[in-house]
Amino acid sequence: MITIGEMQISGMLTMAMLSVMLMLCVPPRSVHRSSFARARWMMALGTGLIAVQFLLQYVFGFRQMGVTQAVLLNLLLFTPASLCCGMAILYVQRQGYVSRREWATTTAICAVSMLLLAGTALLDGVPIREESRALRMAEYTGGLFYVMLQSYIFVRQYKSYKQLEQAVDEYFDRERRDLFGWMGWSMKTMAVLAFFVPVVIFMEGSLLVLFSIAYFFCISYSTISLYRYGVSEDVMRVEEAKGMRSEEMRSDGMRSEKLLLVEEAVSKWKENGSYKEHNLTLSVVARQMNLPRRQLQEWLRHSDYKNLAGLVTMLRIEEAKEILKAHPEWSVESVAEHCGFSSREYFHRAFRQITKMTPAKFQQS
């Protein structure tokens, strides 16, 4: 079994390497990218604080000395570290913007928690190397502040994540969770772990080691994923979709003549079979229909399809049904490729969601 000392050394080295990666190993093209520039420094600061925490725990041996001193150091450094890591993800989701109100709220929660812990440790009259009842109560309160902080950040992250989902669904011809799915996994796991922190950090032995390993994994995954996202082209695709979503739409709705114009253009586009092309986006489809992008986007929002992915998927499934009936000798892969689906798995999932049966069963029936 891994000892506490080995865990502390491993955690320190891992977090230190992640900080160095974020600070020094960034391609020039990504250094000034708005959605990544601030996020990488915030995440680097967060992982750096965690590395310092493990270093101090190892040097002073607080875990071996007693639980109270170790918990004090954990909360004093983990709280601002979690703030930095959480806000880093929020920066990426918001394209480099976090409101002053959000910063003020999170900073206030963090500051109150740290002042309570540090003030109690300094003023209760008990040496730091001895057990203190007052400090223990302050740590319980600090743990609750930690949960409050993580909960507040999670709510903001979740709202931003759902906005990204909607923007991407409206812009691309299929679900593109591959572009930013890591955000959902990261924010959910960090939120779940936060509720265990006030309990686990007061424990010792194997349970603490297992929790620390899970914490290492989540922080490492979030950091590496944020780095890969920031230096890849995925961030540009998401920003493009989010930018389209942010544009102002006409508030008075579409006039009847414009509505008919769009419907006529959509009908011609369907007849041409352009929906079978791969990797369609709202800009590409609007150009093919010779329509303003905003006009097409507004029409889709008020239609039964709701977004581009809904329109394209429905048309491709109808095409697939005709192919399956007319050509029973075709394989599922061939049908998916012919109808414009990017993979057999996505075709199977979309077909089953719309028809309530698999392509194979539909073909047999």
Tab-separated table of C-alpha atoms in Angstrom:
chain	number	residue	atom	x	y	z
A	1	MET	CA	0.000	0.000	0.000
A	2	ILE	CA	1.216	3.505	-0.820
A	3	THR	CA	2.362	5.414	2.248
A	4	ILE	CA	1.361	8.986	3.085
A	5	GLY	CA	4.894	10.206	2.377
A	6	GLU	CA	5.017	8.545	-1.047
A	7	MET	CA	1.637	9.989	-1.906
A	8	GLN	CA	2.789	13.479	-0.943
A	9	ILE	CA	5.938	13.240	-3.058
A	10	SER	CA	3.999	11.881	-6.037
A	11	GLY	CA	1.362	14.587	-5.730
A	12	MET	CA	3.954	17.343	-5.450
A	13	LEU	CA	5.901	16.187	-8.541
A	14	THR	CA	2.750	15.621	-10.611
A	15	MET	CA	1.244	19.020	-9.837
A	16	ALA	CA	4.585	20.782	-10.361
A	17	MET	CA	5.007	19.199	-13.815
A	18	LEU	CA	1.480	20.188	-14.792
A	19	SER	CA	2.170	23.785	-13.761
A	20	VAL	CA	5.362	23.878	-15.818
A	21	MET	CA	3.522	22.424	-18.822
A	22	LEU	CA	0.884	25.154	-18.690
A	23	MET	CA	3.387	27.971	-18.225
A	24	LEU	CA	6.175	27.001	-20.618
A	25	CYS	CA	5.018	24.368	-23.126
A	26	VAL	CA	2.401	26.355	-25.050
A	27	PRO	CA	2.663	26.834	-28.845
A	28	PRO	CA	2.986	30.493	-29.916
A	29	ARG	CA	-0.341	30.359	-31.812
A	30	SER	CA	-2.196	29.570	-28.563
A	31	VAL	CA	-0.482	31.985	-26.169
A	32	HIS	CA	-2.817	34.915	-26.853
A	33	ARG	CA	-5.975	32.942	-27.637
A	34	SER	CA	-8.677	34.679	-25.583
A	35	SER	CA	-10.354	31.547	-24.238
A	36	PHE	CA	-7.063	30.000	-23.160
A	37	ALA	CA	-4.688	32.824	-22.230
A	38	ARG	CA	-6.054	33.504	-18.751
A	39	ALA	CA	-7.299	29.978	-18.173
A	40	ARG	CA	-3.845	28.404	-18.414
A	41	TRP	CA	-2.367	30.801	-15.857
A	42	MET	CA	-5.258	30.223	-13.476
A	43	MET	CA	-4.910	26.450	-13.794
A	44	ALA	CA	-1.124	26.703	-13.430
A	45	LEU	CA	-1.575	28.688	-10.214
A	46	GLY	CA	-4.062	26.127	-8.912
A	47	THR	CA	-1.821	23.124	-9.569
A	48	GLY	CA	1.135	25.084	-8.192
A	49	LEU	CA	-0.677	25.708	-4.890
A	50	ILE	CA	-1.504	22.006	-4.623
A	51	ALA	CA	2.167	21.158	-5.225
A	52	VAL	CA	3.192	23.567	-2.446
A	53	GLN	CA	0.639	22.024	-0.109
A	54	PHE	CA	2.063	18.530	-0.591
A	55	LEU	CA	5.614	19.831	-0.203
A	56	LEU	CA	4.815	21.506	3.132
A	57	GLN	CA	2.923	18.454	4.362
A	58	TYR	CA	5.939	16.287	3.558
A	59	VAL	CA	8.554	18.654	5.048
A	60	PHE	CA	6.747	19.334	8.323
A	61	GLY	CA	5.133	15.903	8.660
A	62	PHE	CA	1.752	17.275	9.687
A	63	ARG	CA	-0.079	14.088	8.693
A	64	GLN	CA	2.162	12.028	10.917
A	65	MET	CA	1.884	14.615	13.688
A	66	GLY	CA	-1.890	14.844	13.836
A	67	VAL	CA	-5.023	15.438	11.855
A	68	THR	CA	-5.767	19.030	12.904
A	69	GLN	CA	-2.544	20.567	11.620
A	70	ALA	CA	-2.729	18.669	8.326
A	71	VAL	CA	-6.337	19.728	7.717
A	72	LEU	CA	-5.447	23.368	8.401
A	73	LEU	CA	-2.791	23.302	5.698
A	74	ASN	CA	-5.064	21.384	3.324
A	75	LEU	CA	-7.857	23.938	3.527
A	76	LEU	CA	-5.567	26.979	3.457
A	77	LEU	CA	-4.119	25.901	0.102
A	78	PHE	CA	-6.766	23.616	-1.412
A	79	THR	CA	-9.476	26.280	-1.194
A	80	PRO	CA	-7.692	28.909	-3.346
A	81	ALA	CA	-6.334	26.106	-5.577
A	82	SER	CA	-9.856	24.828	-6.271
A	83	LEU	CA	-10.979	28.401	-6.919
A	84	CYS	CA	-8.245	28.826	-9.549
A	85	CYS	CA	-8.896	25.479	-11.244
A	86	GLY	CA	-12.659	25.999	-11.315
A	87	MET	CA	-12.402	29.529	-12.688
A	88	ALA	CA	-9.934	28.325	-15.329
A	89	ILE	CA	-12.585	26.021	-16.784
A	90	LEU	CA	-15.117	28.854	-16.576
A	91	TYR	CA	-12.739	31.125	-18.497
A	92	VAL	CA	-12.519	28.551	-21.288
A	93	GLN	CA	-16.306	28.138	-21.397
A	94	ARG	CA	-16.865	31.908	-21.490
A	95	GLN	CA	-14.179	32.633	-24.108
A	96	GLY	CA	-11.938	34.403	-21.621
A	97	TYR	CA	-14.591	36.340	-19.704
A	98	VAL	CA	-15.741	36.020	-16.091
A	99	SER	CA	-17.866	38.779	-14.547
A	100	ARG	CA	-16.668	40.936	-11.658
A	101	ARG	CA	-19.605	39.778	-9.584
A	102	GLU	CA	-18.584	36.146	-9.973
A	103	TRP	CA	-14.996	36.947	-9.089
A	104	ALA	CA	-16.101	38.983	-6.083
A	105	THR	CA	-18.375	36.206	-4.781
A	106	THR	CA	-15.856	33.384	-5.144
A	107	THR	CA	-12.989	35.487	-3.783
A	108	ALA	CA	-15.076	36.539	-0.777
A	109	ILE	CA	-15.967	32.929	0.106
A	110	CYS	CA	-12.324	31.896	-0.230
A	111	ALA	CA	-11.038	34.867	1.781
A	112	VAL	CA	-13.521	34.391	4.649
A	113	SER	CA	-12.585	30.726	4.916
A	114	MET	CA	-8.843	31.436	4.948
A	115	LEU	CA	-9.154	34.313	7.436
A	116	LEU	CA	-11.231	32.133	9.761
A	117	LEU	CA	-8.667	29.325	9.675
A	118	ALA	CA	-5.579	31.519	9.944
A	119	GLY	CA	-7.128	33.743	12.620
A	120	THR	CA	-8.153	30.789	14.777
A	121	ALA	CA	-4.710	29.200	14.474
A	122	LEU	CA	-3.025	32.432	15.551
A	123	LEU	CA	-5.407	33.594	18.267
A	124	ASP	CA	-6.609	30.493	20.110
A	125	GLY	CA	-3.430	30.335	22.208
A	126	VAL	CA	-2.682	26.667	21.438
A	127	PRO	CA	0.656	25.843	19.749
A	128	ILE	CA	0.237	24.705	16.153
A	129	ARG	CA	1.829	21.339	16.951
A	130	GLU	CA	-0.846	20.533	19.525
A	131	GLU	CA	-4.499	19.560	19.135
A	132	SER	CA	-6.914	22.500	19.343
A	133	ARG	CA	-10.670	22.226	19.762
A	134	ALA	CA	-11.219	25.766	18.459
A	135	LEU	CA	-9.142	25.029	15.364
A	136	ARG	CA	-11.046	21.820	14.757
A	137	MET	CA	-14.360	23.726	14.772
A	138	ALA	CA	-12.874	26.343	12.429
A	139	GLU	CA	-11.813	23.548	10.077
A	140	TYR	CA	-15.323	22.100	10.039
A	141	THR	CA	-16.594	25.549	9.060
A	142	GLY	CA	-13.821	25.918	6.486
A	143	GLY	CA	-14.874	22.609	4.954
A	144	LEU	CA	-18.410	23.923	4.557
A	145	PHE	CA	-17.075	27.085	2.913
A	146	TYR	CA	-15.138	24.846	0.516
A	147	VAL	CA	-18.358	23.063	-0.464
A	148	MET	CA	-20.112	26.427	-0.909
A	149	LEU	CA	-17.329	27.643	-3.166
A	150	GLN	CA	-17.347	24.531	-5.336
A	151	SER	CA	-21.144	24.541	-5.541
A	152	TYR	CA	-21.233	28.166	-6.683
A	153	ILE	CA	-18.586	27.546	-9.336
A	154	PHE	CA	-20.310	24.344	-10.500
A	155	VAL	CA	-23.636	26.146	-11.052
A	156	ARG	CA	-21.885	28.755	-13.230
A	157	GLN	CA	-19.946	26.105	-15.107
A	158	TYR	CA	-23.054	24.016	-15.727
A	159	LYS	CA	-25.003	26.961	-17.165
A	160	SER	CA	-22.093	27.848	-19.442
A	161	TYR	CA	-21.734	24.220	-20.508
A	162	LYS	CA	-25.413	23.999	-21.500
A	163	GLN	CA	-25.038	27.199	-23.514
A	164	LEU	CA	-22.099	25.666	-25.352
A	165	GLU	CA	-24.162	22.552	-26.046
A	166	GLN	CA	-26.978	24.607	-27.535
A	167	ALA	CA	-24.617	26.750	-29.601
A	168	VAL	CA	-22.793	23.739	-31.036
A	169	ASP	CA	-26.032	21.849	-31.743
A	170	GLU	CA	-27.336	24.855	-33.686
A	171	TYR	CA	-24.154	25.276	-35.679
A	172	PHE	CA	-22.961	21.773	-36.593
A	173	ASP	CA	-24.777	19.024	-38.452
A	174	ARG	CA	-24.395	16.527	-35.607
A	175	GLU	CA	-23.572	16.343	-31.919
A	176	ARG	CA	-20.023	17.509	-31.277
A	177	ARG	CA	-19.469	16.675	-27.617
A	178	ASP	CA	-16.021	15.491	-28.678
A	179	LEU	CA	-15.026	19.154	-28.891
A	180	PHE	CA	-15.678	20.028	-25.251
A	181	GLY	CA	-16.988	16.928	-23.474
A	182	TRP	CA	-14.039	16.983	-21.091
A	183	MET	CA	-15.513	20.097	-19.457
A	184	GLY	CA	-18.621	18.225	-18.366
A	185	TRP	CA	-16.651	15.336	-16.917
A	186	SER	CA	-14.234	17.662	-15.104
A	187	MET	CA	-16.789	19.939	-13.489
A	188	LYS	CA	-19.028	17.062	-12.391
A	189	THR	CA	-16.262	15.004	-10.795
A	190	MET	CA	-14.777	18.010	-9.028
A	191	ALA	CA	-18.208	18.907	-7.668
A	192	VAL	CA	-18.723	15.346	-6.384
A	193	LEU	CA	-15.286	15.228	-4.757
A	194	ALA	CA	-15.926	18.578	-3.089
A	195	PHE	CA	-18.737	17.104	-0.993
A	196	PHE	CA	-16.364	14.427	0.346
A	197	VAL	CA	-13.592	16.855	1.277
A	198	PRO	CA	-15.049	17.993	4.657
A	199	VAL	CA	-15.218	14.336	5.744
A	200	VAL	CA	-12.222	12.658	4.144
A	201	ILE	CA	-9.573	15.236	5.064
A	202	PHE	CA	-10.167	14.510	8.755
A	203	MET	CA	-9.376	10.824	8.231
A	204	GLU	CA	-6.089	8.959	8.049
A	205	GLY	CA	-4.835	5.776	6.447
A	206	SER	CA	-5.977	3.980	3.288
A	207	LEU	CA	-9.228	5.917	2.801
A	208	LEU	CA	-7.324	9.193	2.680
A	209	VAL	CA	-4.792	7.722	0.235
A	210	LEU	CA	-7.538	6.461	-2.087
A	211	PHE	CA	-9.316	9.807	-2.026
A	212	SER	CA	-6.049	11.619	-2.756
A	213	ILE	CA	-5.379	9.359	-5.747
A	214	ALA	CA	-8.862	10.134	-7.099
A	215	TYR	CA	-8.218	13.847	-6.548
A	216	PHE	CA	-4.851	13.601	-8.369
A	217	PHE	CA	-6.520	11.886	-11.301
A	218	CYS	CA	-9.319	14.460	-11.612
A	219	ILE	CA	-7.005	17.463	-11.383
A	220	SER	CA	-4.533	15.887	-13.810
A	221	TYR	CA	-7.284	14.986	-16.273
A	222	SER	CA	-8.791	18.482	-16.117
A	223	THR	CA	-5.398	20.166	-16.526
A	224	ILE	CA	-4.218	18.009	-19.433
A	225	SER	CA	-7.618	18.256	-21.152
A	226	LEU	CA	-7.667	22.045	-20.775
A	227	TYR	CA	-4.151	22.202	-22.218
A	228	ARG	CA	-5.001	19.960	-25.184
A	229	TYR	CA	-8.182	21.914	-25.842
A	230	GLY	CA	-6.378	25.251	-25.708
A	231	VAL	CA	-3.640	24.297	-28.166
A	232	SER	CA	-5.968	22.442	-30.582
A	233	GLU	CA	-8.305	23.684	-33.290
A	234	ASP	CA	-11.319	22.496	-31.285
A	235	VAL	CA	-11.409	25.732	-29.345
A	236	MET	CA	-11.768	27.703	-32.589
A	237	ARG	CA	-14.677	25.528	-33.723
A	238	VAL	CA	-16.488	26.001	-30.410
A	239	GLU	CA	-15.806	29.749	-30.405
A	240	GLU	CA	-17.160	29.992	-33.941
A	241	ALA	CA	-20.362	28.229	-32.911
A	242	LYS	CA	-20.641	30.285	-29.715
A	243	GLY	CA	-20.075	33.488	-31.668
A	244	MET	CA	-22.977	32.655	-33.966
A	245	ARG	CA	-25.163	31.951	-30.953
A	246	SER	CA	-24.271	35.304	-29.378
A	247	GLU	CA	-25.334	37.381	-32.373
A	248	GLU	CA	-28.547	39.308	-31.862
A	249	MET	CA	-31.611	37.907	-33.586
A	250	ARG	CA	-34.640	39.887	-34.749
A	251	SER	CA	-37.025	40.238	-31.832
A	252	ASP	CA	-40.176	40.736	-33.902
A	253	GLY	CA	-39.903	37.347	-35.630
A	254	MET	CA	-39.732	36.659	-39.347
A	255	ARG	CA	-42.112	38.295	-41.755
A	256	SER	CA	-44.274	36.052	-43.903
A	257	GLU	CA	-42.400	36.813	-47.138
A	258	LYS	CA	-39.063	35.962	-45.529
A	259	LEU	CA	-40.560	32.819	-44.040
A	260	LEU	CA	-41.689	31.648	-47.475
A	261	LEU	CA	-38.303	32.516	-48.937
A	262	VAL	CA	-36.482	30.399	-46.371
A	263	GLU	CA	-38.888	27.478	-46.745
A	264	GLU	CA	-38.432	27.528	-50.509
A	265	ALA	CA	-34.646	27.579	-50.140
A	266	VAL	CA	-34.748	24.704	-47.645
A	267	SER	CA	-36.937	22.649	-49.995
A	268	LYS	CA	-34.515	23.113	-52.895
A	269	TRP	CA	-31.606	22.234	-50.616
A	270	LYS	CA	-33.369	19.008	-49.595
A	271	GLU	CA	-34.029	18.082	-53.229
A	272	ASN	CA	-30.375	18.582	-54.107
A	273	GLY	CA	-29.370	16.101	-51.415
A	274	SER	CA	-26.808	18.504	-49.940
A	275	TYR	CA	-27.631	17.238	-46.467
A	276	LYS	CA	-25.637	14.092	-47.263
A	277	GLU	CA	-22.377	16.039	-47.300
A	278	HIS	CA	-20.032	15.520	-44.342
A	279	ASN	CA	-19.117	18.120	-41.712
A	280	LEU	CA	-21.777	20.695	-42.513
A	281	THR	CA	-22.012	23.882	-40.465
A	282	LEU	CA	-24.619	26.617	-40.282
A	283	SER	CA	-22.430	28.952	-42.361
A	284	VAL	CA	-21.904	26.335	-45.067
A	285	VAL	CA	-25.597	25.419	-45.289
A	286	ALA	CA	-26.686	29.079	-45.385
A	287	ARG	CA	-24.241	29.679	-48.221
A	288	GLN	CA	-25.566	26.636	-50.107
A	289	MET	CA	-29.121	27.937	-49.707
A	290	ASN	CA	-28.051	31.479	-50.634
A	291	LEU	CA	-29.589	32.780	-47.405
A	292	PRO	CA	-28.315	35.067	-44.646
A	293	ARG	CA	-27.038	32.897	-41.802
A	294	ARG	CA	-29.140	34.702	-39.192
A	295	GLN	CA	-32.287	34.163	-41.237
A	296	LEU	CA	-31.694	30.428	-41.512
A	297	GLN	CA	-30.819	30.174	-37.831
A	298	GLU	CA	-34.010	31.937	-36.776
A	299	TRP	CA	-36.119	29.740	-39.087
A	300	LEU	CA	-34.556	26.604	-37.602
A	301	ARG	CA	-35.230	27.788	-34.055
A	302	HIS	CA	-38.931	28.203	-34.794
A	303	SER	CA	-39.232	25.000	-36.817
A	304	ASP	CA	-39.811	21.471	-35.554
A	305	TYR	CA	-36.119	20.754	-36.137
A	306	LYS	CA	-34.956	23.412	-33.588
A	307	ASN	CA	-31.380	23.461	-34.943
A	308	LEU	CA	-29.193	22.424	-37.865
A	309	ALA	CA	-28.343	19.059	-36.316
A	310	GLY	CA	-32.051	18.248	-35.984
A	311	LEU	CA	-32.770	19.139	-39.626
A	312	VAL	CA	-29.796	17.273	-41.083
A	313	THR	CA	-30.223	14.209	-38.883
A	314	MET	CA	-33.902	13.857	-39.731
A	315	LEU	CA	-33.224	14.126	-43.469
A	316	ARG	CA	-30.367	11.643	-43.291
A	317	ILE	CA	-32.481	9.147	-41.367
A	318	GLU	CA	-35.289	9.407	-43.941
A	319	GLU	CA	-32.712	8.824	-46.663
A	320	ALA	CA	-31.314	5.857	-44.752
A	321	LYS	CA	-34.768	4.289	-44.408
A	322	GLU	CA	-35.256	4.471	-48.164
A	323	ILE	CA	-31.826	2.971	-48.817
A	324	LEU	CA	-32.395	0.131	-46.333
A	325	LYS	CA	-35.673	-0.755	-48.032
A	326	ALA	CA	-34.377	-0.442	-51.582
A	327	HIS	CA	-30.963	-2.043	-51.074
A	328	PRO	CA	-31.074	-4.810	-48.451
A	329	GLU	CA	-27.674	-5.992	-49.656
A	330	TRP	CA	-25.985	-2.801	-48.421
A	331	SER	CA	-24.107	-2.970	-45.131
A	332	VAL	CA	-24.925	-0.593	-42.272
A	333	GLU	CA	-21.535	1.083	-42.741
A	334	SER	CA	-22.281	1.728	-46.426
A	335	VAL	CA	-25.680	3.220	-45.629
A	336	ALA	CA	-24.193	5.466	-42.934
A	337	GLU	CA	-21.463	6.685	-45.274
A	338	HIS	CA	-23.898	7.296	-48.141
A	339	CYS	CA	-26.273	9.335	-45.963
A	340	GLY	CA	-23.531	11.553	-44.545
A	341	PHE	CA	-23.075	10.124	-41.048
A	342	SER	CA	-19.566	10.471	-39.687
A	343	SER	CA	-19.509	7.008	-38.100
A	344	ARG	CA	-21.469	3.787	-37.853
A	345	GLU	CA	-21.967	4.332	-34.115
A	346	TYR	CA	-23.483	7.777	-34.559
A	347	PHE	CA	-25.769	6.507	-37.347
A	348	HIS	CA	-26.923	3.602	-35.178
A	349	ARG	CA	-27.647	5.882	-32.213
A	350	ALA	CA	-29.501	8.513	-34.267
A	351	PHE	CA	-31.513	5.893	-36.173
A	352	ARG	CA	-32.590	4.161	-32.990
A	353	GLN	CA	-33.491	7.442	-31.306
A	354	ILE	CA	-35.813	8.488	-34.167
A	355	THR	CA	-37.291	5.147	-35.307
A	356	LYS	CA	-37.164	3.295	-31.950
A	357	MET	CA	-35.385	0.379	-33.636
A	358	THR	CA	-31.950	-0.471	-34.955
A	359	PRO	CA	-31.134	-0.269	-38.698
A	360	ALA	CA	-30.862	-4.065	-38.847
A	361	LYS	CA	-34.306	-4.574	-37.320
A	362	PHE	CA	-35.814	-1.929	-39.587
A	363	GLN	CA	-34.352	-3.696	-42.606
A	364	GLN	CA	-35.771	-7.042	-41.472
A	365	SER	CA	-39.227	-5.605	-40.841
